[in-house]
Amino acid sequence: MKLSEMKLYICNNYFKHAIVTPKVTMDRRKALFVEFITDKHIHYFGECNAFETDWYADETIEVVYDQTIKWFEAYKNHEFERFSDVQNALQCLEQYPATRSMIVMACYQAFYELETFNVPYGATVSGLTYKHIFNLKDTQPQRVKIKWSENILEDVIQLKRLPFKSQIVIDANESVKNSEFEKVMLLSSSEILYLEEPFKDIQKLKDFKDSELPPIAIDEKAVSLKAILYYVENYKIEVVVLKPFRLGGLDKVMEIIEILEQKHVKFVIGGMYEYGLSRYFTALLARYATYPSDITPHGFYFENDIVAHSGILKRGSIYFEPPFVNKFYLTQIN
């Protein structure tokens, strides 16, 4: 395979409902896409999960844009005979995991046939509005992740009152204040599957007895295999959230999954408010997860998606077919 041409695009669709997290509020999802065109005139697309600003990670869309152009200029018309050749060429992007992840997503499709499969449905909601409650009742996810807020205890009670059984996860995004320690302790007896990243300073976990904490997961701190193993070995971490764009792509995540399974560490795959292309690859990895991952069905976040019918909800699980990108929703930027 030779990459003879590259195009970069932006998609910037409105969310159906605003995303409210402890760190940011978003009403749109701006995302970068790459299209590689081979010497055989075959087109492969990749989606980047970085954001426009550095609210979540230092590697922004602008950084990924610049690094992708540099990488393509270095490897334009280079012969890649196998996927490992691509991996070798990407060693220069080890410090740019979101860039590497987008390029890997596109190139993976040139060497591996994409499958059809089912995964459990794990919804993520930011506050429990009437529309959120109605949507959850209608779709009945196997797991609901709720963002931390001042009303978190009330939100958990509402989720438990839903007319179907669902595992509950709380995502704090490192935002729990010292004044909210009591809420954390009250959650320890609330049948929470796990609490993601309660504190920016992980040392605060040492302020609690084990019995005072719900199961704890790391997310933002899971930036590399070395960091993951350090936190698992030195703190009472029961679950690791693996996000492909933060770890360098699906091949890097597969390597980490093998090691965590050998060490009997529980893990889930994390999504980042993705469009249909990235959602397919997140789901591809989520097949191996311990618990339902951040996989939502088509139409959950956006009225219009670049991939039609990407993830169809069927009897409590989500069915995926290989994605086909509709360029109508993309705006070329190079």
Short mmCIF file of C-alpha atoms in Angstrom, two decimals, residues 2-325:
data_model
loop_
_atom_site.label_atom_id
_atom_site.label_comp_id
_atom_site.label_asym_id
_atom_site.label_seq_id
_atom_site.Cartn_x
_atom_site.Cartn_y
_atom_site.Cartn_z
CA LYS A 2 1.19 3.49 -0.88
CA LEU A 3 -0.48 6.65 0.44
CA SER A 4 -0.50 8.98 -2.54
CA GLU A 5 -2.88 11.70 -1.33
CA MET A 6 -4.27 13.02 1.96
CA LYS A 7 -7.26 15.24 2.76
CA LEU A 8 -8.19 16.65 6.16
CA TYR A 9 -11.72 17.55 7.21
CA ILE A 10 -13.67 19.04 10.09
CA CYS A 11 -17.09 17.94 11.30
CA ASN A 12 -18.81 20.27 13.76
CA ASN A 13 -22.34 19.01 14.44
CA TYR A 14 -24.60 20.09 17.28
CA PHE A 15 -25.31 17.63 20.08
CA LYS A 16 -28.96 16.75 20.49
CA HIS A 17 -28.55 17.79 24.14
CA ALA A 18 -25.72 19.92 25.53
CA ILE A 19 -22.90 17.99 27.19
CA VAL A 20 -22.24 19.28 30.72
CA THR A 21 -19.20 17.96 32.59
CA PRO A 22 -17.42 19.28 35.70
CA LYS A 23 -14.79 20.77 33.37
CA VAL A 24 -16.67 22.03 30.31
CA THR A 25 -20.06 22.53 28.67
CA MET A 26 -20.34 21.69 24.95
CA ASP A 27 -23.22 22.17 22.54
CA ARG A 28 -21.23 21.05 19.47
CA ARG A 29 -18.60 18.41 18.73
CA LYS A 30 -15.79 19.65 16.52
CA ALA A 31 -13.67 16.75 15.27
CA LEU A 32 -10.85 16.27 12.78
CA PHE A 33 -10.89 13.57 10.11
CA VAL A 34 -8.21 12.29 7.76
CA GLU A 35 -8.74 10.66 4.36
CA PHE A 36 -5.87 8.70 2.84
CA ILE A 37 -6.04 7.84 -0.85
CA THR A 38 -3.78 5.04 -2.03
CA ASP A 39 -2.02 4.54 -5.34
CA LYS A 40 -4.82 2.06 -6.12
CA HIS A 41 -7.41 4.84 -5.56
CA ILE A 42 -8.75 3.25 -2.36
CA HIS A 43 -9.97 5.65 0.34
CA TYR A 44 -9.45 5.13 4.08
CA PHE A 45 -10.76 7.47 6.80
CA GLY A 46 -9.67 8.09 10.39
CA GLU A 47 -11.34 10.16 13.12
CA CYS A 48 -9.53 12.14 15.81
CA ASN A 49 -11.01 12.40 19.31
CA ALA A 50 -8.98 15.46 20.35
CA PHE A 51 -10.85 18.65 21.19
CA GLU A 52 -10.56 22.21 19.92
CA THR A 53 -9.06 23.39 23.23
CA ASP A 54 -6.86 21.71 25.84
CA TRP A 55 -9.64 21.27 28.43
CA TYR A 56 -9.12 17.50 28.37
CA ALA A 57 -5.65 16.92 26.90
CA ASP A 58 -2.73 19.01 25.64
CA GLU A 59 -3.00 17.56 22.12
CA THR A 60 -5.65 19.71 20.47
CA ILE A 61 -7.14 19.52 16.97
CA GLU A 62 -4.63 22.12 15.79
CA VAL A 63 -1.70 20.03 17.07
CA VAL A 64 -3.05 16.88 15.41
CA TYR A 65 -3.59 18.77 12.14
CA ASP A 66 0.03 19.96 12.08
CA GLN A 67 1.53 16.61 13.06
CA THR A 68 -0.57 14.68 10.54
CA ILE A 69 0.63 16.89 7.69
CA LYS A 70 4.26 16.44 8.77
CA TRP A 71 3.85 12.67 8.98
CA PHE A 72 2.19 12.37 5.59
CA GLU A 73 4.84 14.52 3.91
CA ALA A 74 7.49 12.18 5.33
CA TYR A 75 5.74 8.99 4.17
CA LYS A 76 3.91 10.01 1.01
CA ASN A 77 4.25 7.23 -1.61
CA HIS A 78 6.14 5.08 0.88
CA GLU A 79 5.47 1.36 0.39
CA PHE A 80 3.72 -0.25 3.38
CA GLU A 81 3.66 -4.01 2.80
CA ARG A 82 2.18 -4.95 6.18
CA PHE A 83 0.58 -3.29 9.18
CA SER A 84 3.81 -3.54 11.17
CA ASP A 85 5.43 -1.26 8.56
CA VAL A 86 2.84 1.38 9.43
CA GLN A 87 3.51 0.90 13.14
CA ASN A 88 7.25 1.39 12.57
CA ALA A 89 6.58 4.58 10.61
CA LEU A 90 4.47 5.89 13.51
CA GLN A 91 7.24 5.67 16.10
CA CYS A 92 7.90 9.38 15.54
CA LEU A 93 4.42 10.12 16.92
CA GLU A 94 4.78 8.46 20.32
CA GLN A 95 4.42 11.90 21.95
CA TYR A 96 1.26 12.59 19.91
CA PRO A 97 -1.12 9.73 20.77
CA ALA A 98 -4.25 11.38 19.34
CA THR A 99 -2.48 11.93 16.00
CA ARG A 100 -1.20 8.39 15.98
CA SER A 101 -4.63 7.02 16.87
CA MET A 102 -6.30 8.78 13.93
CA ILE A 103 -3.70 7.56 11.44
CA VAL A 104 -3.80 4.01 12.81
CA MET A 105 -7.59 3.96 12.48
CA ALA A 106 -7.33 4.76 8.79
CA CYS A 107 -4.39 2.47 7.99
CA TYR A 108 -5.76 -0.49 9.96
CA GLN A 109 -8.53 -0.82 7.39
CA ALA A 110 -6.00 -1.40 4.61
CA PHE A 111 -4.69 -4.58 6.25
CA TYR A 112 -7.60 -6.04 8.23
CA GLU A 113 -11.14 -6.85 7.17
CA LEU A 114 -13.66 -5.03 9.34
CA GLU A 115 -16.25 -7.22 11.09
CA THR A 116 -19.86 -7.10 12.17
CA PHE A 117 -20.44 -7.61 15.90
CA ASN A 118 -22.53 -6.74 18.97
CA VAL A 119 -21.49 -5.01 22.19
CA PRO A 120 -23.38 -4.07 25.38
CA TYR A 121 -24.95 -0.61 25.48
CA GLY A 122 -23.35 1.79 27.95
CA ALA A 123 -24.95 5.24 28.00
CA THR A 124 -23.33 8.43 29.35
CA VAL A 125 -25.50 11.32 30.57
CA SER A 126 -24.66 14.74 31.99
CA GLY A 127 -27.39 15.48 34.51
CA LEU A 128 -30.81 13.87 34.51
CA THR A 129 -33.14 16.09 32.55
CA TYR A 130 -36.60 14.92 31.56
CA LYS A 131 -35.28 14.21 28.04
CA HIS A 132 -32.41 12.12 29.45
CA ILE A 133 -34.77 10.09 31.62
CA PHE A 134 -37.13 9.52 28.69
CA ASN A 135 -34.23 8.43 26.47
CA LEU A 136 -32.91 6.01 29.09
CA LYS A 137 -36.34 4.47 29.59
CA ASP A 138 -36.73 4.11 25.85
CA THR A 139 -33.30 2.58 25.14
CA GLN A 140 -32.63 0.72 28.45
CA PRO A 141 -28.80 0.66 28.51
CA GLN A 142 -27.06 -2.12 30.41
CA ARG A 143 -24.91 0.54 32.09
CA VAL A 144 -25.51 4.25 32.76
CA LYS A 145 -22.62 6.61 33.43
CA ILE A 146 -23.64 9.84 35.16
CA LYS A 147 -21.36 12.87 35.47
CA TRP A 148 -20.53 14.13 38.96
CA SER A 149 -22.50 17.19 40.08
CA GLU A 150 -23.79 18.82 43.24
CA ASN A 151 -26.88 16.63 42.83
CA ILE A 152 -25.03 13.35 42.37
CA LEU A 153 -26.74 11.57 45.29
CA GLU A 154 -30.17 12.56 43.99
CA ASP A 155 -29.16 11.52 40.45
CA VAL A 156 -28.16 8.06 41.67
CA ILE A 157 -31.51 7.67 43.45
CA GLN A 158 -33.32 8.60 40.22
CA LEU A 159 -31.30 6.08 38.24
CA LYS A 160 -32.18 3.35 40.72
CA ARG A 161 -35.86 4.17 40.22
CA LEU A 162 -35.72 3.54 36.48
CA PRO A 163 -38.10 0.72 35.45
CA PHE A 164 -35.23 -1.53 34.32
CA LYS A 165 -32.04 -2.88 35.87
CA SER A 166 -28.85 -1.06 34.88
CA GLN A 167 -25.34 -0.84 36.31
CA ILE A 168 -24.45 2.68 37.52
CA VAL A 169 -21.10 4.36 36.99
CA ILE A 170 -20.13 7.87 38.14
CA ASP A 171 -17.56 9.96 36.29
CA ALA A 172 -16.09 12.73 38.44
CA ASN A 173 -13.39 13.96 36.02
CA GLU A 174 -11.06 14.67 38.98
CA SER A 175 -13.49 17.28 40.33
CA VAL A 176 -14.59 16.06 43.80
CA LYS A 177 -13.93 18.79 46.37
CA ASN A 178 -12.74 18.23 49.93
CA SER A 179 -16.14 19.42 51.12
CA GLU A 180 -17.73 16.55 49.16
CA PHE A 181 -15.86 13.69 50.84
CA GLU A 182 -19.05 12.70 52.65
CA LYS A 183 -20.83 12.19 49.33
CA VAL A 184 -18.08 9.81 48.23
CA MET A 185 -18.49 7.82 51.43
CA LEU A 186 -22.27 7.68 51.06
CA LEU A 187 -21.79 6.28 47.55
CA SER A 188 -19.74 3.40 48.95
CA SER A 189 -22.99 1.71 50.00
CA SER A 190 -24.99 2.64 46.90
CA GLU A 191 -24.18 -0.34 44.68
CA ILE A 192 -22.11 1.80 42.33
CA LEU A 193 -20.18 -0.27 39.81
CA TYR A 194 -17.27 2.17 40.07
CA LEU A 195 -16.39 5.85 40.49
CA GLU A 196 -14.08 7.31 37.85
CA GLU A 197 -11.31 9.70 38.86
CA PRO A 198 -12.74 11.37 41.97
CA PHE A 199 -9.60 13.43 42.68
CA LYS A 200 -6.95 15.19 40.63
CA ASP A 201 -4.51 14.30 43.44
CA ILE A 202 -4.76 10.52 43.73
CA GLN A 203 -3.09 10.69 47.15
CA LYS A 204 -6.46 11.76 48.54
CA LEU A 205 -7.59 8.16 48.22
CA LYS A 206 -5.32 7.48 51.20
CA ASP A 207 -7.61 9.69 53.34
CA PHE A 208 -10.31 7.01 53.20
CA LYS A 209 -10.60 3.52 54.56
CA ASP A 210 -11.24 0.92 51.89
CA SER A 211 -14.75 0.39 53.25
CA GLU A 212 -15.50 4.11 52.81
CA LEU A 213 -14.93 4.09 49.06
CA PRO A 214 -16.91 2.66 46.15
CA PRO A 215 -14.72 0.81 43.61
CA ILE A 216 -12.37 3.38 42.07
CA ALA A 217 -11.40 3.65 38.40
CA ILE A 218 -8.66 5.68 36.77
CA ASP A 219 -9.39 7.48 33.51
CA GLU A 220 -7.49 10.74 33.00
CA LYS A 221 -4.46 9.19 34.73
CA ALA A 222 -4.43 6.17 32.39
CA VAL A 223 -2.08 7.86 29.91
CA SER A 224 0.34 4.97 29.32
CA LEU A 225 0.90 1.35 30.28
CA LYS A 226 3.61 2.44 32.72
CA ALA A 227 1.26 4.89 34.46
CA ILE A 228 -1.58 2.36 34.57
CA LEU A 229 0.56 -0.31 36.21
CA TYR A 230 1.94 2.20 38.72
CA TYR A 231 -1.50 3.27 39.92
CA VAL A 232 -2.87 -0.27 39.99
CA GLU A 233 0.07 -1.49 42.03
CA ASN A 234 0.19 1.45 44.48
CA TYR A 235 -3.46 2.38 45.01
CA LYS A 236 -6.71 0.52 45.39
CA ILE A 237 -7.67 0.86 41.73
CA GLU A 238 -10.19 -1.73 40.57
CA VAL A 239 -10.99 -0.56 37.03
CA VAL A 240 -8.99 1.11 34.26
CA VAL A 241 -10.64 3.18 31.52
CA LEU A 242 -8.69 2.76 28.27
CA LYS A 243 -9.17 5.56 25.75
CA PRO A 244 -7.59 4.80 22.36
CA PHE A 245 -6.92 8.42 21.37
CA ARG A 246 -5.04 9.02 24.62
CA LEU A 247 -3.02 5.78 24.40
CA GLY A 248 -2.03 5.99 20.74
CA GLY A 249 -4.68 3.97 18.94
CA LEU A 250 -6.38 0.61 18.80
CA ASP A 251 -3.19 -1.43 18.34
CA LYS A 252 -1.64 0.13 21.46
CA VAL A 253 -4.83 -0.55 23.42
CA MET A 254 -4.85 -4.20 22.32
CA GLU A 255 -1.33 -4.60 23.69
CA ILE A 256 -2.38 -3.06 27.01
CA ILE A 257 -5.50 -5.26 27.17
CA GLU A 258 -3.38 -8.40 26.91
CA ILE A 259 -1.19 -7.27 29.82
CA LEU A 260 -4.14 -6.24 32.02
CA GLU A 261 -5.88 -9.56 31.37
CA GLN A 262 -2.72 -11.41 32.44
CA LYS A 263 -2.70 -9.36 35.65
CA HIS A 264 -6.47 -9.85 36.19
CA VAL A 265 -7.11 -6.09 36.12
CA LYS A 266 -10.63 -5.01 35.11
CA PHE A 267 -10.98 -2.50 32.30
CA VAL A 268 -13.45 -0.74 30.03
CA ILE A 269 -13.01 1.16 26.77
CA GLY A 270 -13.73 4.88 26.88
CA GLY A 271 -15.29 6.93 24.12
CA MET A 272 -15.08 10.71 23.70
CA TYR A 273 -18.43 11.88 22.28
CA GLU A 274 -17.50 10.31 18.96
CA TYR A 275 -18.99 10.27 15.52
CA GLY A 276 -19.86 6.97 13.88
CA LEU A 277 -16.42 6.11 12.49
CA SER A 278 -14.55 6.33 15.79
CA ARG A 279 -17.49 4.76 17.61
CA TYR A 280 -17.10 1.63 15.48
CA PHE A 281 -13.45 1.22 16.50
CA THR A 282 -14.18 1.98 20.16
CA ALA A 283 -16.82 -0.74 20.02
CA LEU A 284 -14.39 -3.09 18.28
CA LEU A 285 -12.16 -2.90 21.36
CA ALA A 286 -15.09 -2.92 23.81
CA ARG A 287 -15.83 -6.53 22.87
CA TYR A 288 -13.04 -7.50 25.27
CA ALA A 289 -13.98 -5.20 28.17
CA THR A 290 -14.86 -6.42 31.66
CA TYR A 291 -17.96 -4.21 31.87
CA PRO A 292 -20.12 -2.36 29.33
CA SER A 293 -18.05 0.45 27.82
CA ASP A 294 -18.83 3.97 26.57
CA ILE A 295 -20.70 2.77 23.50
CA THR A 296 -23.88 4.56 22.47
CA PRO A 297 -26.26 3.70 19.63
CA HIS A 298 -26.69 5.68 16.44
CA GLY A 299 -28.55 8.93 17.05
CA PHE A 300 -27.79 9.17 20.78
CA TYR A 301 -25.62 12.30 20.50
CA PHE A 302 -26.27 13.67 17.00
CA GLU A 303 -29.23 14.03 14.67
CA ASN A 304 -26.85 13.62 11.72
CA ASP A 305 -23.73 11.49 11.72
CA ILE A 306 -20.98 10.94 9.16
CA VAL A 307 -21.72 7.20 9.28
CA ALA A 308 -25.35 6.22 8.72
CA HIS A 309 -26.74 3.69 11.19
CA SER A 310 -23.45 3.28 13.06
CA GLY A 311 -24.46 1.09 15.96
CA ILE A 312 -28.06 -0.07 15.93
CA LEU A 313 -29.71 -0.85 19.25
CA LYS A 314 -31.14 -4.38 19.18
CA ARG A 315 -32.51 -6.13 22.26
CA GLY A 316 -30.21 -4.44 24.77
CA SER A 317 -26.99 -4.59 22.73
CA ILE A 318 -25.60 -2.50 19.89
CA TYR A 319 -25.04 -4.02 16.46
CA PHE A 320 -22.19 -2.64 14.32
CA GLU A 321 -21.40 -3.07 10.68
CA PRO A 322 -18.22 -1.81 8.94
CA PRO A 323 -18.55 1.98 8.67
CA PHE A 324 -19.03 3.93 5.45
CA VAL A 325 -18.19 7.65 5.73
#
